[in-house]
Short mmCIF file of C-alpha atoms in Angstrom, two decimals:
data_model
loop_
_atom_site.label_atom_id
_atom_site.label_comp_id
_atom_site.label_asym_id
_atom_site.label_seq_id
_atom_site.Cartn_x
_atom_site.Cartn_y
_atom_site.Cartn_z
CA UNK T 1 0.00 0.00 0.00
CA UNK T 2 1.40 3.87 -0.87
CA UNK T 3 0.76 6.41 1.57
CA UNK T 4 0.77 9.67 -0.14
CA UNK T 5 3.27 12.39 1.04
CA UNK T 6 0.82 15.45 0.13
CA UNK T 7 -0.72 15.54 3.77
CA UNK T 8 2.58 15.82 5.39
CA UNK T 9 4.63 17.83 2.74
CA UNK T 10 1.46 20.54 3.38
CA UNK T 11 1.93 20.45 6.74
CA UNK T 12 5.39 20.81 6.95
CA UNK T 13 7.11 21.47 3.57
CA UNK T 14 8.84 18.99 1.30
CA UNK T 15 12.03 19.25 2.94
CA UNK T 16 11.11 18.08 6.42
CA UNK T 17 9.15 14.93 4.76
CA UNK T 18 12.58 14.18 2.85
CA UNK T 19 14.34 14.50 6.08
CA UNK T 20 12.41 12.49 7.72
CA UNK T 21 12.52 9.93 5.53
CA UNK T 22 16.33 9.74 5.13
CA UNK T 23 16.03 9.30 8.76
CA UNK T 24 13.61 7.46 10.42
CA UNK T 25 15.42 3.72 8.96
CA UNK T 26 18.23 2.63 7.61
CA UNK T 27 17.52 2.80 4.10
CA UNK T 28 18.38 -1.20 3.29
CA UNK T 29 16.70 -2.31 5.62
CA UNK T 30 13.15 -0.57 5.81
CA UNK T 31 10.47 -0.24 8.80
CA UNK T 32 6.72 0.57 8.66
CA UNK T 33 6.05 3.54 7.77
CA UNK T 34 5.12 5.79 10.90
CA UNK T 35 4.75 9.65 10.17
CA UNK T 36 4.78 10.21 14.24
CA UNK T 37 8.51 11.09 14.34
CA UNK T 38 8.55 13.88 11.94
CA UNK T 39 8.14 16.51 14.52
CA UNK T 40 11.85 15.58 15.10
CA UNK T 41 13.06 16.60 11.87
CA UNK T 42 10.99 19.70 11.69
CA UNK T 43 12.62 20.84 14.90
CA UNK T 44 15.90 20.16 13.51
CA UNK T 45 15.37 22.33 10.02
CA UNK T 46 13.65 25.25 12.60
CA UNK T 47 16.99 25.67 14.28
CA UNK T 48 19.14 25.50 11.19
CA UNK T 49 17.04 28.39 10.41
CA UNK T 50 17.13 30.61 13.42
CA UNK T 51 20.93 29.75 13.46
CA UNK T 52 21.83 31.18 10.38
CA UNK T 53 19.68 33.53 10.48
CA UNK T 54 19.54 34.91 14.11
CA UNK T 55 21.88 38.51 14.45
CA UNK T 56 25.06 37.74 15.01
CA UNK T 57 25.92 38.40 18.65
CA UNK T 58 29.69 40.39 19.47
CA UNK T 59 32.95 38.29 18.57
CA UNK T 60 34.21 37.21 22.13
CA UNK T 61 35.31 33.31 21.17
CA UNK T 62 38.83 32.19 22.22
CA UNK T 63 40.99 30.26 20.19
CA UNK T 64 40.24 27.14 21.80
CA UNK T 65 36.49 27.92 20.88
CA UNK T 66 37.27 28.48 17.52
CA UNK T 67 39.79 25.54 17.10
CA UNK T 68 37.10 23.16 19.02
CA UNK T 69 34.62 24.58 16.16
CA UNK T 70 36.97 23.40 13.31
CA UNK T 71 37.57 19.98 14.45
CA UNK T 72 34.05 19.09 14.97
CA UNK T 73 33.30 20.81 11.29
CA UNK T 74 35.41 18.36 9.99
CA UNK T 75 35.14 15.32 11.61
CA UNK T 76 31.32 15.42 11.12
CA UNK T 77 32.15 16.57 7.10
CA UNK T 78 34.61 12.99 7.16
CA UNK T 79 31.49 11.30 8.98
CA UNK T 80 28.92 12.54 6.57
CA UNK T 81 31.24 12.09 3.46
CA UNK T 82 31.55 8.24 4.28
CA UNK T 83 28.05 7.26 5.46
CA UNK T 84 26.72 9.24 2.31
CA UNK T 85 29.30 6.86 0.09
CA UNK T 86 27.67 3.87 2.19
CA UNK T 87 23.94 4.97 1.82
CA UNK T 88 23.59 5.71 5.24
CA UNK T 89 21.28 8.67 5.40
CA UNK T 90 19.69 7.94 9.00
CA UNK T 91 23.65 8.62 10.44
CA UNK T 92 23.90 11.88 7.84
CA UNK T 93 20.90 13.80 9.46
CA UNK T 94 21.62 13.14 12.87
CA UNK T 95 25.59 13.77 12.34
CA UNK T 96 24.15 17.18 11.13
CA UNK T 97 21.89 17.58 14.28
CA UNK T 98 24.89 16.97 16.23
CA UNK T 99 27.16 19.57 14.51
CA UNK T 100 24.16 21.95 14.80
CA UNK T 101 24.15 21.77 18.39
CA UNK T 102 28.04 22.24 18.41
CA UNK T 103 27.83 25.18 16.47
CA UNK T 104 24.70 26.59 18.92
CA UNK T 105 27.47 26.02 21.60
CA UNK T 106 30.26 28.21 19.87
CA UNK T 107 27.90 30.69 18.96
CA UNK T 108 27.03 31.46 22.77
CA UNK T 109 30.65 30.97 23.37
CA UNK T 110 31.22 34.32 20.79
CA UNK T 111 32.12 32.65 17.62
CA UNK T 112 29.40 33.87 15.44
CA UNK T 113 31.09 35.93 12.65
CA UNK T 114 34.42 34.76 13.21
CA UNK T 115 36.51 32.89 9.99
CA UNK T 116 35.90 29.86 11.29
CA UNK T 117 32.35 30.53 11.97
CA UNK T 118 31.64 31.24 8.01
CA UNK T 119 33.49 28.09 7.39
CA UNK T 120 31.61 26.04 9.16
CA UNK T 121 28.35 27.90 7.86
CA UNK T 122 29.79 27.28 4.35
CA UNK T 123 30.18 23.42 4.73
CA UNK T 124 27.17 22.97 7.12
CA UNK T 125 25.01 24.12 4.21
CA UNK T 126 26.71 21.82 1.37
CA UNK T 127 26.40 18.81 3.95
CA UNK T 128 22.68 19.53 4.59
CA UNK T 129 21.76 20.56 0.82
CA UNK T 130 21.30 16.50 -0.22
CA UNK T 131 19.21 16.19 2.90
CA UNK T 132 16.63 19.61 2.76
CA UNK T 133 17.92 21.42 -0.54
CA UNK T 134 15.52 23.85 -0.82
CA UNK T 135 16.41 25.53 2.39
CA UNK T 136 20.24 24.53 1.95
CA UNK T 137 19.54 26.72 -1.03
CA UNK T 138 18.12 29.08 0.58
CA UNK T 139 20.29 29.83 3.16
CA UNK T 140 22.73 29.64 1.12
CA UNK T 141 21.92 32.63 -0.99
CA UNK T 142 21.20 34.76 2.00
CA UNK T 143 24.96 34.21 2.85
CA UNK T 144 25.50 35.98 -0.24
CA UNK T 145 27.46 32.94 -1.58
CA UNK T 146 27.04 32.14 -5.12
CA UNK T 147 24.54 30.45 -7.17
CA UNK T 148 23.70 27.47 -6.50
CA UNK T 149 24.92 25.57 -2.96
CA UNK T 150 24.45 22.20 -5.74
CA UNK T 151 26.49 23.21 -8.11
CA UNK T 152 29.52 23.68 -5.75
CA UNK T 153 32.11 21.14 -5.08
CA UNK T 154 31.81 18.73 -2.33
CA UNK T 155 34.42 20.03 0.86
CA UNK T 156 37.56 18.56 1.31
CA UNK T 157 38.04 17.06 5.14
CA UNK T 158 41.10 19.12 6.79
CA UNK T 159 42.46 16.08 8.51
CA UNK T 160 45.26 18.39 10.36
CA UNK T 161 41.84 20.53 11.76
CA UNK T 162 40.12 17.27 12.05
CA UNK T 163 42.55 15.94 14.67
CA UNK T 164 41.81 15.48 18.35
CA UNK T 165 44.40 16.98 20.50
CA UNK T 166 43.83 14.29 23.36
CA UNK T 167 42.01 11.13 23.93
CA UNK T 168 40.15 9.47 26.86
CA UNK T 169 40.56 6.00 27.54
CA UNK T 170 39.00 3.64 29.94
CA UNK T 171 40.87 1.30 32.20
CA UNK T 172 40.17 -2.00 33.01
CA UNK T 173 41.25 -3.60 35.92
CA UNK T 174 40.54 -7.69 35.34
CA UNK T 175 37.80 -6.52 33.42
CA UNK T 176 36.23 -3.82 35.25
CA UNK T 177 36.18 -0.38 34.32
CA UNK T 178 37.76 1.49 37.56
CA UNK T 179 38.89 4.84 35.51
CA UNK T 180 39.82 6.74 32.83
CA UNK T 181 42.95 8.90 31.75
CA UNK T 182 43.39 11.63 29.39
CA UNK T 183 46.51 11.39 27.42
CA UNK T 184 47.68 13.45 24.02
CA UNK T 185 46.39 11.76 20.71
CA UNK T 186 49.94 10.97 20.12
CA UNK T 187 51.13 9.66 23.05
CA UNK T 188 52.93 6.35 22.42
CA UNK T 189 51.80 2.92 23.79
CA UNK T 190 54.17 2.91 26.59
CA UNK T 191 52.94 5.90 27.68
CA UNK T 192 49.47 5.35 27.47
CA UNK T 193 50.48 2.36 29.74
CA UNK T 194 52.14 5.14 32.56
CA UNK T 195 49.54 7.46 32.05
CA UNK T 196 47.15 4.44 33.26
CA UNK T 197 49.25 3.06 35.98
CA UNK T 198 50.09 6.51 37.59
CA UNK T 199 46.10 6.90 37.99
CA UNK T 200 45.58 7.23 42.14
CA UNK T 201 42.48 4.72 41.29
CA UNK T 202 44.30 2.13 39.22
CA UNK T 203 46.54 2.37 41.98
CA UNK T 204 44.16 1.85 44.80
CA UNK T 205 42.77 -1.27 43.07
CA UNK T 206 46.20 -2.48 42.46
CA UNK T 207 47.26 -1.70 46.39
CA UNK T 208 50.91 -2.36 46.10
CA UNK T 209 50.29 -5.51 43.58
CA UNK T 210 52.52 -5.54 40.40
CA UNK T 211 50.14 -6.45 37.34
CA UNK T 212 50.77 -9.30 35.61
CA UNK T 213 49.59 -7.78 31.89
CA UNK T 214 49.32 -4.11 30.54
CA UNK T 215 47.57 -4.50 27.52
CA UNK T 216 46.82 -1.52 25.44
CA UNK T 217 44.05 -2.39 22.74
CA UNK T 218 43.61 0.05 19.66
CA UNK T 219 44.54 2.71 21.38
CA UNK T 220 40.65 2.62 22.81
CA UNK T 221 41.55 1.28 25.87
CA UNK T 222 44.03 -0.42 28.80
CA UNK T 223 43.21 -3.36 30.33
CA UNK T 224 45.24 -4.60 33.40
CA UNK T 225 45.62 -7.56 34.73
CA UNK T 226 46.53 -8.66 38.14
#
C-alpha cells in the first residue's frame, strides 16, 4: 500500500518529509512507515534556520572555541562524506543535528562571525543541501554565496583541523572499568600504559600488587591484569 506524502509535505514542507525519511530507517533495511517522528526533523530544520539567520551576537570566542569549532566541522564533514558513500542517510541527518548543536554552543561561546564561523556555515550548508535542498539553497543565498549551494564542489576534510588533541581511555582492571585517563592523541603505547598506571584509582585497586599484563588495545583502551 502507498501512503501519499501530500498531507505531510502541506503540513510541513517537502524538505522536512525528505528529512524524515532519510532518517527514520536505515535505508536497506526498511520499517513501517510511521509519520509520528517527523516533529523531530521539523525541529531540527527550525533551528538550522534561526541559526543562520539569528543577528550575530559580538565576537568574544577564544581560540580554543574556535579551534574546538573546526575539528568538529570536519570530523562530522569525514562522517557525513563516508556514510553518504555507504547509503547511510539515517547517520547523515543526525551527524548534522549533532554539529548543529556544536555550532549553537560556539555561537554562545562568541564565535558567530568569526573565519571559522563562516566556514563552518559554508560546509554545514553543502552537507545539509542533499538532505533539505531547498532551504540549503536558501540559506545559502542569503549568505550571499554564489549560485547554486548544488552546483559547488563537495568540501575537502582538513584532517590536520580534524585531529583530536587528546584522547580518553577507559581502564580495566581484570575486566572492570575502575577509571579513565586523558593522554595526548599521540602519546605512544608505553605511555598510554604510565599514564594508566600513575592513575591514584588504578593504583588503589592495584594496592601495592605488580600487574601481571598491561595490555593496550587500539589505542581505545588499557586493560590490566593482576
Amino acid at each position: 500500500n502507498v501512503i501519499a506524502p501530500d498531507v505531510l509535505v502541506n503540513k510541513y514542507g517537502a524538505d522536512s518529509v525528505r528529512a524524515y525519511i532519510m532518517f527514520f530507517a536505515r535505508w536497506e533495511m526498511g520499517a513501517p512507515w510511521d509519520s509520528q517522528g517527523i516533529e523531530g526533523s521539523v525541529r531540527w530544520i527550525r533551528r538550522v534556520w534561526t541559526l543562520f539567520t539569528d543577528p550575530t551576537p559580538p565576537i568574544t570566542a577564544s581560540d580554543e572555541t574556535k579551534k574546538n569549532l573546526r575539528r568538529k566541522v570536519y570530523q562530522t564533514l569525514r562522517r557525513v562524506t563516508r556514510n553518504f558513500e555507504q547509503f547511510e542517510f539515517n547517520t547523515i541527518v543526525s551527524s548534522l543535528m549533532e554539529l548543529m548543536n556544536e555550532m549553537y554552543k560556539a555561537r554562545e561561546a562568541g564565535a558567530a562571525g568569526t573565519d571559522e564561523w563562516k566556514e563552518a556555515q559554508d560546509i554545514y550548508l553543502r552537507m545539509m543541501a542533499p538532505v533539505t535542498p531547498h532551504i540549503a539553497e536558501e540559506l545559502w543565498l542569503q549568505l550571499g554565496k554564489p549560485y547554486s549551494v548544488h552546483t559547488q564542489q563537495w568540501p575537502t576534510v582538513d584532517e590536520a583541523a580534524a585531529k583530536e588533541d587528546v584522547i580518553e581511555l577507559p581502564v580495566q582492571i581484570n575486566g572492570k572499568v575502575r577509571d579513565r585517563v586523558v593522554v595526548p592523541a599521540e602519546a605512544t603505547e608505553d605511555e598510554i600504559k604510565s599514564a594508566a598506571l600513575a592513575s591514584e584509582a588504578v593504583q588503589k585497586f592495584l594496592d601495592g600488587k605488580e600487574p601481571k599484563k598491561v595490555i593496550v588495545a587500539n589505542r581505545r583502551l588499557v586493560s590490566i591484569v593482576v
